[in-house]
């Protein structure tokens, strides 16, 4: 989808004015209006509307992208948590009926839940306002965090959770189970799903041929994951004051090997460090390209350890005095837990064999 979008599409959907000041607007040399796309319902629905041979047999149709989005935030803050330019995975679904559209909606919500579970992030699916996207059903995926800007009401008895925007501010009893009490907390929104119905497909005439070969307006949903926001939010909820902790699957590298300082009493262990990097690549193919040798040996081990903590390598391996002993051992720091263990080369390989990469 284009980053630069014609105002005509947005005026057709009546969102040109509805989006307000968050929409980046500009004019070209011919004085025509454009905007930088914060979302792409208009563009994708127009694309599908031009597919004149679309059949019910091709549905559900799900179109997705990972691309840059733009929003003129009044106060960009918290680094990647709230920026004017950010990356998003957005997807748009087209179904033959409301029932089928709800099945697609539920399947995407389940996929998002599995994704955050696989990342090791505690995520809460909450009832949400449809806002300027529109539709009749909406859920946010929130990482509970004190720094979060969203206020959530969560039931301690059942699975109900909602953004406070969707409920009365003074409501304390759960509307789902009636027995539980709603407790307020804060969260960082990292995903959002919407059931749109025919809001956009009616306007742009996105139709398909049904079982009777008659044109029928498609039912739509849209779904978004904040790629850059997930990175920032994961650091916020997992890290300590001293070190970054990434979900292992999205850590830039998995292992950092630290040879001794040049000129130190154990300088000869530097060869063992280089050999270890080679061995890990040989015996653990999934870690090829995932192991960093910090060869800044003019710096102390302590300084490089602090840097390793700030960069967030899940595993840091120090090659020092223990590596020169009769039964060589490597000091292994597991950043996620803060635990330090001493392992033989075989023991280290066994530990890293369980590391999952993508």
Coordinates of N, CA, C and O in Angstrom, one line a residue, residues 77-238:
X77 N 6.7 10.6 22.3 CA 7.5 10.3 23.5 C 7.7 8.8 23.7 O 7.2 8.0 23.0
X78 N 8.5 8.5 24.7 CA 8.8 7.2 25.1 C 9.5 6.4 23.9 O 9.3 5.2 23.7
X79 N 10.4 7.1 23.1 CA 11.1 6.5 22.1 C 10.2 5.9 21.0 O 9.4 6.6 20.4
X80 N 10.2 4.6 20.9 CA 9.4 3.9 19.8 C 8.0 3.6 20.3 O 7.2 3.2 19.5
X81 N 7.7 3.9 21.5 CA 6.3 3.6 22.0 C 5.3 4.5 21.4 O 4.2 4.1 21.1
X82 N 5.7 5.8 21.2 CA 4.7 6.7 20.5 C 5.5 7.7 19.6 O 6.1 8.7 20.1
X83 N 5.7 7.3 18.4 CA 6.4 8.1 17.4 C 5.5 8.5 16.3 O 4.4 8.0 16.1
X84 N 6.0 9.5 15.5 CA 5.2 10.0 14.3 C 5.4 9.0 13.1 O 4.6 9.0 12.2
X85 N 6.5 8.3 13.1 CA 6.7 7.3 12.1 C 7.0 5.9 12.8 O 7.8 5.9 13.7
X86 N 6.3 4.9 12.3 CA 6.5 3.6 13.0 C 6.2 2.5 12.0 O 5.5 2.7 11.0
X87 N 6.6 1.3 12.3 CA 6.3 0.1 11.5 C 5.1 -0.6 12.1 O 5.0 -0.8 13.3
X88 N 4.2 -1.1 11.2 CA 3.0 -1.8 11.6 C 2.8 -3.0 10.7 O 3.1 -2.9 9.5
X89 N 2.4 -4.1 11.3 CA 1.8 -5.2 10.4 C 0.3 -5.0 10.5 O -0.3 -5.1 11.5
X90 N -0.2 -4.7 9.3 CA -1.7 -4.5 9.2 C -2.3 -5.5 8.2 O -1.6 -5.8 7.2
X91 N -3.5 -6.0 8.5 CA -4.1 -7.0 7.7 C -5.6 -6.6 7.5 O -6.2 -6.1 8.5
X92 N -6.1 -7.0 6.4 CA -7.5 -6.7 6.1 C -8.2 -7.9 5.5 O -7.7 -8.6 4.6
X93 N -9.3 -8.3 6.1 CA -10.0 -9.5 5.7 C -11.3 -9.2 5.0 O -12.0 -8.2 5.3
X94 N -11.6 -10.1 4.0 CA -12.9 -10.0 3.3 C -13.6 -11.3 3.3 O -13.0 -12.4 2.9
X95 N -14.8 -11.4 3.8 CA -15.6 -12.6 4.0 C -16.9 -12.5 3.3 O -17.4 -11.4 3.0
X96 N -17.5 -13.7 3.1 CA -18.8 -13.7 2.4 C -20.0 -13.5 3.3 O -21.1 -13.2 2.8
X97 N -19.9 -13.6 4.6 CA -21.0 -13.4 5.5 C -20.5 -12.8 6.8 O -19.4 -12.9 7.2
X98 N -21.5 -12.3 7.6 CA -21.1 -11.8 8.9 C -20.6 -13.0 9.8 O -19.7 -12.8 10.6
X99 N -21.2 -14.1 9.7 CA -20.8 -15.3 10.5 C -19.4 -15.7 10.1 O -18.5 -15.9 11.0
X100 N -19.1 -15.7 8.8 CA -17.7 -16.1 8.4 C -16.7 -15.0 8.8 O -15.6 -15.3 9.2
X101 N -17.1 -13.8 8.8 CA -16.2 -12.7 9.2 C -15.9 -12.8 10.7 O -14.7 -12.5 11.1
X102 N -16.9 -13.2 11.5 CA -16.6 -13.3 12.9 C -15.7 -14.5 13.2 O -14.8 -14.4 14.1
X103 N -15.7 -15.5 12.4 CA -14.8 -16.7 12.5 C -13.4 -16.2 12.2 O -12.4 -16.6 12.9
X104 N -13.2 -15.4 11.1 CA -11.9 -14.9 10.8 C -11.4 -14.0 11.9 O -10.2 -14.1 12.3
X105 N -12.3 -13.1 12.4 CA -11.9 -12.2 13.5 C -11.4 -13.0 14.7 O -10.3 -12.7 15.2
X106 N -12.1 -14.0 15.0 CA -11.7 -14.8 16.2 C -10.4 -15.6 15.9 O -9.5 -15.7 16.8
X107 N -10.2 -16.0 14.7 CA -8.9 -16.8 14.4 C -7.7 -15.8 14.5 O -6.6 -16.2 14.9
X108 N -7.9 -14.6 14.1 CA -6.8 -13.6 14.1 C -6.5 -13.3 15.6 O -5.3 -13.2 16.0
X109 N -7.5 -13.1 16.4 CA -7.3 -12.8 17.8 C -6.5 -13.9 18.5 O -5.6 -13.7 19.3
X110 N -6.9 -15.2 18.1 CA -6.2 -16.3 18.7 C -4.7 -16.4 18.2 O -3.8 -16.7 19.0
X111 N -4.5 -16.0 16.9 CA -3.1 -16.0 16.4 C -2.3 -14.9 17.2 O -1.1 -15.1 17.5
X112 N -2.9 -13.7 17.4 CA -2.2 -12.7 18.2 C -1.8 -13.2 19.6 O -0.7 -12.9 20.1
X113 N -2.8 -13.8 20.2 CA -2.6 -14.4 21.6 C -1.4 -15.4 21.6 O -0.5 -15.3 22.5
X114 N -1.4 -16.2 20.6 CA -0.3 -17.2 20.5 C 1.0 -16.5 20.2 O 2.1 -17.0 20.7
X115 N 1.0 -15.5 19.4 CA 2.3 -14.8 19.1 C 2.9 -14.2 20.3 O 4.1 -14.4 20.6
X116 N 2.1 -13.5 21.2 CA 2.7 -12.9 22.4 C 3.1 -14.0 23.4 O 4.1 -13.8 24.1
X117 N 2.4 -15.1 23.4 CA 2.8 -16.2 24.3 C 4.1 -16.7 23.9 O 5.0 -17.1 24.7
X118 N 4.3 -16.9 22.6 CA 5.6 -17.4 22.0 C 6.7 -16.4 22.3 O 7.9 -16.9 22.5
X119 N 6.4 -15.2 22.4 CA 7.5 -14.2 22.7 C 7.7 -14.1 24.2 O 8.7 -13.5 24.6
X120 N 6.9 -14.8 25.0 CA 7.1 -14.8 26.4 C 6.6 -13.5 27.1 O 7.0 -13.1 28.1
X121 N 5.6 -12.8 26.4 CA 5.1 -11.6 26.9 C 3.7 -11.8 27.4 O 2.8 -12.4 26.7
X122 N 3.4 -11.3 28.6 CA 2.0 -11.4 29.2 C 1.2 -10.4 28.5 O 1.4 -9.2 28.6
X123 N 0.2 -10.8 27.8 CA -0.7 -9.9 27.0 C -2.1 -10.1 27.4 O -2.6 -11.3 27.5
X124 N -2.9 -9.1 27.5 CA -4.3 -9.1 27.8 C -5.1 -8.6 26.7 O -4.9 -7.5 26.1
X125 N -6.1 -9.4 26.2 CA -7.0 -9.0 25.2 C -8.2 -8.3 25.8 O -8.9 -8.8 26.7
X126 N -8.4 -7.0 25.5 CA -9.4 -6.2 26.2 C -10.4 -5.6 25.2 O -10.1 -5.3 24.0
X127 N -11.6 -5.5 25.7 CA -12.7 -4.8 24.9 C -12.3 -3.4 24.7 O -11.8 -2.7 25.6
X128 N -12.5 -2.9 23.4 CA -12.0 -1.6 23.1 C -13.0 -0.8 22.3 O -13.9 -1.3 21.7
X129 N -12.7 0.5 22.2 CA -13.5 1.4 21.4 C -13.1 1.3 19.9 O -11.9 1.1 19.7
X130 N -14.0 1.4 19.0 CA -13.7 1.3 17.6 C -13.1 2.6 17.1 O -12.4 2.6 16.0
X131 N -13.3 3.7 17.7 CA -12.6 5.0 17.4 C -12.9 5.4 15.9 O -14.0 5.2 15.4
X132 N -11.9 6.0 15.3 CA -12.1 6.5 13.9 C -11.9 5.5 12.9 O -12.0 5.8 11.7
X133 N -11.6 4.2 13.3 CA -11.5 3.1 12.3 C -12.9 2.7 12.0 O -13.3 2.4 10.8
X134 N -13.7 2.6 13.0 CA -15.1 2.3 12.8 C -15.4 0.8 13.0 O -14.5 0.0 13.4
X135 N -16.6 0.4 12.7 CA -17.0 -1.0 12.9 C -17.8 -1.2 14.2 O -18.2 -0.2 14.9
X136 N -18.2 -2.4 14.5 CA -19.1 -2.7 15.6 C -18.4 -3.6 16.7 O -19.0 -3.8 17.8
X137 N -17.2 -4.0 16.5 CA -16.5 -4.9 17.5 C -15.0 -4.5 17.4 O -14.4 -4.4 16.3
X138 N -14.4 -4.5 18.6 CA -12.9 -4.1 18.6 C -12.3 -4.6 19.9 O -12.9 -4.6 21.0
X139 N -11.0 -5.1 19.7 CA -10.2 -5.5 20.9 C -8.8 -5.0 20.8 O -8.3 -4.9 19.7
X140 N -8.3 -4.6 21.9 CA -6.9 -4.2 22.0 C -6.1 -5.3 22.7 O -6.6 -6.1 23.5
X141 N -4.8 -5.4 22.3 CA -3.9 -6.4 22.9 C -2.9 -5.5 23.7 O -2.1 -4.8 23.2
X142 N -3.0 -5.7 25.1 CA -2.3 -4.8 26.0 C -1.2 -5.6 26.8 O -1.5 -6.6 27.3
X143 N 0.0 -5.0 26.9 CA 1.0 -5.5 27.8 C 0.9 -4.7 29.1 O 1.1 -3.5 29.1
X144 N 0.5 -5.3 30.2 CA 0.4 -4.6 31.5 C 1.7 -3.9 31.8 O 2.8 -4.6 31.9
X145 N 1.7 -2.6 32.1 CA 2.9 -1.9 32.4 C 2.6 -0.6 33.1 O 1.6 0.1 32.6
X146 N 3.3 -0.2 34.1 CA 3.1 1.1 34.8 C 3.3 2.3 33.9 O 2.6 3.3 34.1
X147 N 4.1 2.1 32.9 CA 4.4 3.3 32.0 C 3.3 3.4 31.0 O 3.2 4.4 30.2
X148 N 2.4 2.4 30.9 CA 1.4 2.4 29.8 C 0.4 3.7 29.9 O 0.2 4.2 31.0
X149 N 0.0 4.1 28.8 CA -0.9 5.2 28.7 C -2.4 4.8 28.8 O -3.3 5.7 29.0
X150 N -2.7 3.6 28.5 CA -4.1 3.1 28.5 C -4.5 2.6 29.9 O -3.7 1.9 30.6
X151 N -5.7 3.0 30.3 CA -6.3 2.5 31.6 C -7.2 1.4 31.3 O -8.1 1.4 30.5
X152 N -6.9 0.3 32.0 CA -7.7 -1.0 31.8 C -8.4 -1.4 33.0 O -8.0 -1.1 34.1
X153 N -9.6 -2.0 32.8 CA -10.3 -2.6 33.9 C -10.4 -4.1 33.7 O -10.9 -4.6 32.7
X154 N -9.8 -4.8 34.7 CA -9.6 -6.3 34.5 C -10.4 -7.0 35.6 O -10.2 -6.6 36.8
X155 N -11.1 -8.0 35.3 CA -11.8 -8.8 36.3 C -10.9 -9.8 36.9 O -10.2 -10.5 36.2
X156 N -10.9 -9.9 38.3 CA -10.1 -10.9 39.0 C -10.7 -12.3 39.0 O -10.0 -13.2 39.5
X157 N -11.9 -12.4 38.5 CA -12.6 -13.7 38.6 C -12.7 -14.5 37.3 O -12.4 -15.7 37.2
X158 N -13.0 -13.7 36.2 CA -13.2 -14.3 34.9 C -12.2 -13.7 33.9 O -11.3 -13.0 34.3
X159 N -12.3 -13.9 32.6 CA -11.4 -13.4 31.6 C -11.7 -12.0 31.1 O -11.0 -11.5 30.2
X160 N -12.7 -11.4 31.6 CA -13.1 -10.1 31.1 C -12.1 -9.0 31.4 O -11.6 -8.9 32.5
X161 N -11.9 -8.2 30.3 CA -11.0 -7.0 30.5 C -11.5 -6.0 29.4 O -11.9 -6.4 28.3
X162 N -11.4 -4.7 29.8 CA -11.8 -3.7 28.9 C -11.0 -2.4 29.1 O -10.5 -2.2 30.2
X163 N -10.9 -1.7 28.0 CA -10.3 -0.3 28.1 C -11.4 0.5 28.8 O -12.6 0.4 28.6
X164 N -10.9 1.4 29.8 CA -11.9 2.1 30.6 C -12.8 3.0 29.7 O -13.9 3.4 30.1
X165 N -12.3 3.3 28.5 CA -13.1 4.1 27.5 C -14.4 3.5 27.2 O -15.4 4.2 26.8
X166 N -14.5 2.2 27.3 CA -15.7 1.5 26.9 C -16.7 1.2 28.0 O -17.8 0.7 27.8
X167 N -16.3 1.6 29.2 CA -17.2 1.4 30.4 C -17.4 2.6 31.2 O -16.6 3.6 31.0
X168 N -18.4 2.6 32.0 CA -18.5 3.8 33.0 C -17.3 3.8 33.9 O -16.9 2.8 34.4
X169 N -16.7 5.0 34.1 CA -15.5 5.1 34.9 C -15.7 4.6 36.3 O -14.7 4.1 36.9
X170 N -16.9 4.7 36.9 CA -17.1 4.2 38.3 C -17.6 2.8 38.4 O -17.9 2.3 39.4
X171 N -17.5 2.1 37.2 CA -18.0 0.7 37.3 C -17.0 -0.2 38.0 O -15.9 -0.2 37.6
X172 N -17.5 -1.0 38.9 CA -16.6 -1.9 39.6 C -17.0 -3.4 39.5 O -16.2 -4.3 39.8
X173 N -18.3 -3.7 39.2 CA -18.7 -5.1 39.0 C -18.5 -5.5 37.6 O -18.8 -4.8 36.7
X174 N -18.1 -6.8 37.4 CA -17.8 -7.3 36.1 C -19.1 -7.5 35.3 O -20.0 -8.2 35.8
X175 N -19.2 -7.0 34.1 CA -20.4 -7.2 33.3 C -20.5 -8.6 32.7 O -21.6 -9.0 32.2
X176 N -19.5 -9.4 32.7 CA -19.5 -10.7 32.1 C -19.9 -11.8 33.1 O -20.8 -12.6 32.9
X177 N -19.3 -11.8 34.3 CA -19.6 -12.8 35.3 C -20.4 -12.3 36.5 O -20.9 -13.2 37.3
X178 N -20.5 -11.0 36.7 CA -21.3 -10.4 37.7 C -20.7 -10.6 39.1 O -21.0 -9.9 40.1
X179 N -19.9 -11.7 39.3 CA -19.3 -12.0 40.6 C -18.0 -11.3 40.9 O -17.7 -11.0 42.0
X180 N -17.2 -11.0 39.8 CA -15.9 -10.4 40.0 C -15.9 -8.9 40.2 O -16.9 -8.2 39.8
X181 N -14.8 -8.4 40.7 CA -14.6 -7.0 40.8 C -13.6 -6.5 39.8 O -12.5 -7.1 39.6
X182 N -13.9 -5.4 39.1 CA -13.0 -4.8 38.1 C -11.9 -4.0 38.8 O -12.2 -3.1 39.7
X183 N -10.6 -4.3 38.5 CA -9.5 -3.6 39.1 C -8.8 -2.9 38.0 O -8.5 -3.4 36.9
X184 N -8.5 -1.6 38.2 CA -7.8 -0.8 37.2 C -6.3 -1.0 37.2 O -5.7 -1.1 38.2
X185 N -5.8 -1.0 36.0 CA -4.3 -1.1 35.8 C -4.0 -0.3 34.5 O -4.9 0.2 33.8
X186 N -2.7 -0.3 34.2 CA -2.3 0.4 33.0 C -1.7 -0.6 32.0 O -1.2 -1.6 32.4
X187 N -1.7 -0.2 30.7 CA -1.2 -1.1 29.7 C -0.6 -0.4 28.5 O -0.9 0.8 28.3
X188 N 0.2 -1.1 27.7 CA 0.8 -0.6 26.5 C 0.1 -1.3 25.3 O 0.2 -2.5 25.3
X189 N -0.6 -0.6 24.5 CA -1.3 -1.3 23.4 C -0.3 -1.7 22.3 O 0.5 -0.9 21.8
X190 N -0.3 -3.0 22.0 CA 0.7 -3.5 21.0 C -0.1 -4.1 19.8 O 0.6 -4.5 18.8
X191 N -1.4 -4.3 19.9 CA -2.1 -4.8 18.8 C -3.6 -4.4 18.9 O -4.1 -4.0 20.0
X192 N -4.3 -4.4 17.7 CA -5.7 -4.0 17.7 C -6.4 -4.7 16.6 O -5.9 -4.8 15.5
X193 N -7.6 -5.1 16.9 CA -8.4 -5.8 15.9 C -9.8 -5.1 15.8 O -10.3 -4.6 16.8
X194 N -10.4 -5.1 14.6 CA -11.7 -4.4 14.4 C -12.5 -5.3 13.4 O -12.0 -5.8 12.4
X195 N -13.8 -5.5 13.8 CA -14.8 -6.0 12.9 C -15.5 -4.9 12.2 O -16.1 -4.1 12.9
X196 N -15.3 -4.7 10.9 CA -15.7 -3.5 10.2 C -17.1 -3.7 9.6 O -17.8 -2.7 9.2
X197 N -17.5 -4.9 9.4 CA -18.8 -5.2 8.7 C -18.7 -4.7 7.2 O -17.7 -5.0 6.5
X198 N -19.6 -3.8 6.8 CA -19.6 -3.3 5.4 C -19.3 -1.8 5.4 O -19.6 -1.2 4.3
X199 N -18.8 -1.3 6.4 CA -18.5 0.1 6.5 C -17.7 0.6 5.3 O -18.1 1.6 4.7
X200 N -16.7 0.0 4.9 CA -15.8 0.4 3.8 C -16.2 -0.3 2.5 O -16.2 0.3 1.4
X201 N -16.6 -1.6 2.6 CA -16.9 -2.3 1.3 C -18.2 -1.8 0.7 O -18.3 -1.8 -0.6
X202 N -19.1 -1.2 1.4 CA -20.3 -0.6 0.8 C -19.9 0.7 0.1 O -20.3 0.9 -1.1
X203 N -19.1 1.5 0.7 CA -18.7 2.8 0.1 C -17.9 2.6 -1.2 O -18.1 3.3 -2.2
X204 N -16.9 1.6 -1.2 CA -16.1 1.4 -2.3 C -16.5 0.3 -3.2 O -15.8 0.0 -4.2
X205 N -17.6 -0.3 -2.9 CA -18.2 -1.4 -3.7 C -17.3 -2.5 -3.9 O -17.0 -3.0 -5.0
X206 N -16.8 -3.1 -2.8 CA -16.0 -4.3 -2.8 C -16.9 -5.5 -2.8 O -17.4 -5.8 -1.7
X207 N -17.1 -6.1 -3.9 CA -18.1 -7.1 -4.0 C -17.5 -8.4 -4.5 O -16.4 -8.4 -5.1
X208 N -18.2 -9.5 -4.3 CA -17.8 -10.8 -4.8 C -19.0 -11.5 -5.4 O -20.1 -11.1 -5.1
X209 N -18.8 -12.5 -6.2 CA -19.9 -13.3 -6.8 C -20.3 -14.4 -5.8 O -19.4 -15.3 -5.4
X210 N -21.5 -14.5 -5.3 CA -22.0 -15.5 -4.4 C -22.3 -16.8 -5.0 O -22.1 -17.0 -6.2
X211 N -22.9 -17.7 -4.3 CA -23.3 -19.0 -4.8 C -24.2 -19.0 -6.0 O -24.2 -19.8 -6.9
X212 N -25.0 -17.9 -6.0 CA -26.0 -17.7 -7.1 C -25.4 -16.9 -8.2 O -26.1 -16.4 -9.1
X213 N -24.1 -16.6 -8.1 CA -23.4 -15.8 -9.1 C -23.9 -14.4 -9.1 O -23.9 -13.7 -10.2
X214 N -24.4 -13.9 -8.0 CA -24.8 -12.5 -7.9 C -23.8 -11.7 -7.1 O -23.3 -12.2 -6.1
X215 N -23.6 -10.4 -7.4 CA -22.7 -9.6 -6.7 C -23.2 -9.3 -5.3 O -24.3 -8.9 -5.1
X216 N -22.3 -9.5 -4.3 CA -22.6 -9.4 -2.9 C -21.5 -8.6 -2.2 O -20.3 -8.8 -2.5
X217 N -21.9 -7.6 -1.4 CA -20.9 -6.8 -0.7 C -20.2 -7.7 0.4 O -20.8 -8.4 1.2
X218 N -18.8 -7.6 0.4 CA -18.0 -8.3 1.4 C -18.1 -7.8 2.8 O -18.3 -6.6 3.0
X219 N -18.0 -8.7 3.7 CA -17.8 -8.3 5.1 C -16.3 -8.2 5.5 O -15.6 -9.0 5.1
X220 N -16.0 -7.1 6.2 CA -14.5 -6.8 6.4 C -14.1 -6.8 7.9 O -14.9 -6.6 8.8
X221 N -12.8 -7.1 8.1 CA -12.2 -6.9 9.4 C -10.8 -6.3 9.1 O -10.3 -6.4 8.0
X222 N -10.3 -5.6 10.1 CA -8.9 -5.1 10.0 C -8.2 -5.3 11.3 O -8.8 -5.4 12.4
X223 N -6.8 -5.5 11.2 CA -6.1 -6.0 12.3 C -4.7 -5.4 12.2 O -4.1 -5.3 11.1
X224 N -4.1 -5.0 13.4 CA -2.8 -4.4 13.4 C -1.9 -4.8 14.5 O -2.4 -5.0 15.6
X225 N -0.7 -5.0 14.2 CA 0.4 -5.2 15.2 C 1.4 -4.1 15.1 O 2.0 -3.9 14.0
X226 N 1.7 -3.5 16.2 CA 2.7 -2.4 16.2 C 4.1 -3.0 16.3 O 4.5 -3.3 17.4
X227 N 4.8 -3.2 15.2 CA 6.1 -3.9 15.2 C 7.1 -3.2 16.0 O 7.7 -3.7 16.9
X228 N 7.3 -1.9 15.8 CA 8.3 -1.1 16.5 C 7.8 -0.9 18.0 O 8.6 -0.9 18.9
X229 N 6.5 -0.8 18.2 CA 6.0 -0.7 19.6 C 6.2 -1.9 20.4 O 6.5 -1.9 21.6
X230 N 6.1 -3.1 19.7 CA 6.3 -4.4 20.4 C 7.8 -4.4 20.9 O 8.1 -4.8 22.1
X231 N 8.7 -4.0 20.1 CA 10.1 -3.9 20.5 C 10.3 -3.1 21.7 O 10.9 -3.5 22.7
X232 N 9.8 -1.9 21.7 CA 9.9 -1.0 22.8 C 9.2 -1.4 24.0 O 9.7 -1.4 25.2
X233 N 8.0 -1.9 23.9 CA 7.2 -2.4 25.0 C 7.8 -3.6 25.7 O 7.8 -3.7 26.9
X234 N 8.3 -4.5 24.9 CA 9.0 -5.7 25.4 C 10.1 -5.3 26.3 O 10.3 -5.9 27.4
X235 N 10.9 -4.4 25.9 CA 12.0 -3.9 26.7 C 11.5 -3.3 28.0 O 12.0 -3.5 29.1
X236 N 10.4 -2.5 27.9 CA 9.9 -1.8 29.1 C 9.4 -2.9 30.2 O 9.6 -2.7 31.4
X237 N 8.8 -3.9 29.7 CA 8.2 -4.9 30.7 C 9.1 -6.0 31.1 O 8.9 -6.6 32.2
X238 N 10.2 -6.2 30.4 CA 11.1 -7.3 30.7 C 12.4 -6.9 31.3 O 13.1 -7.6 32.0

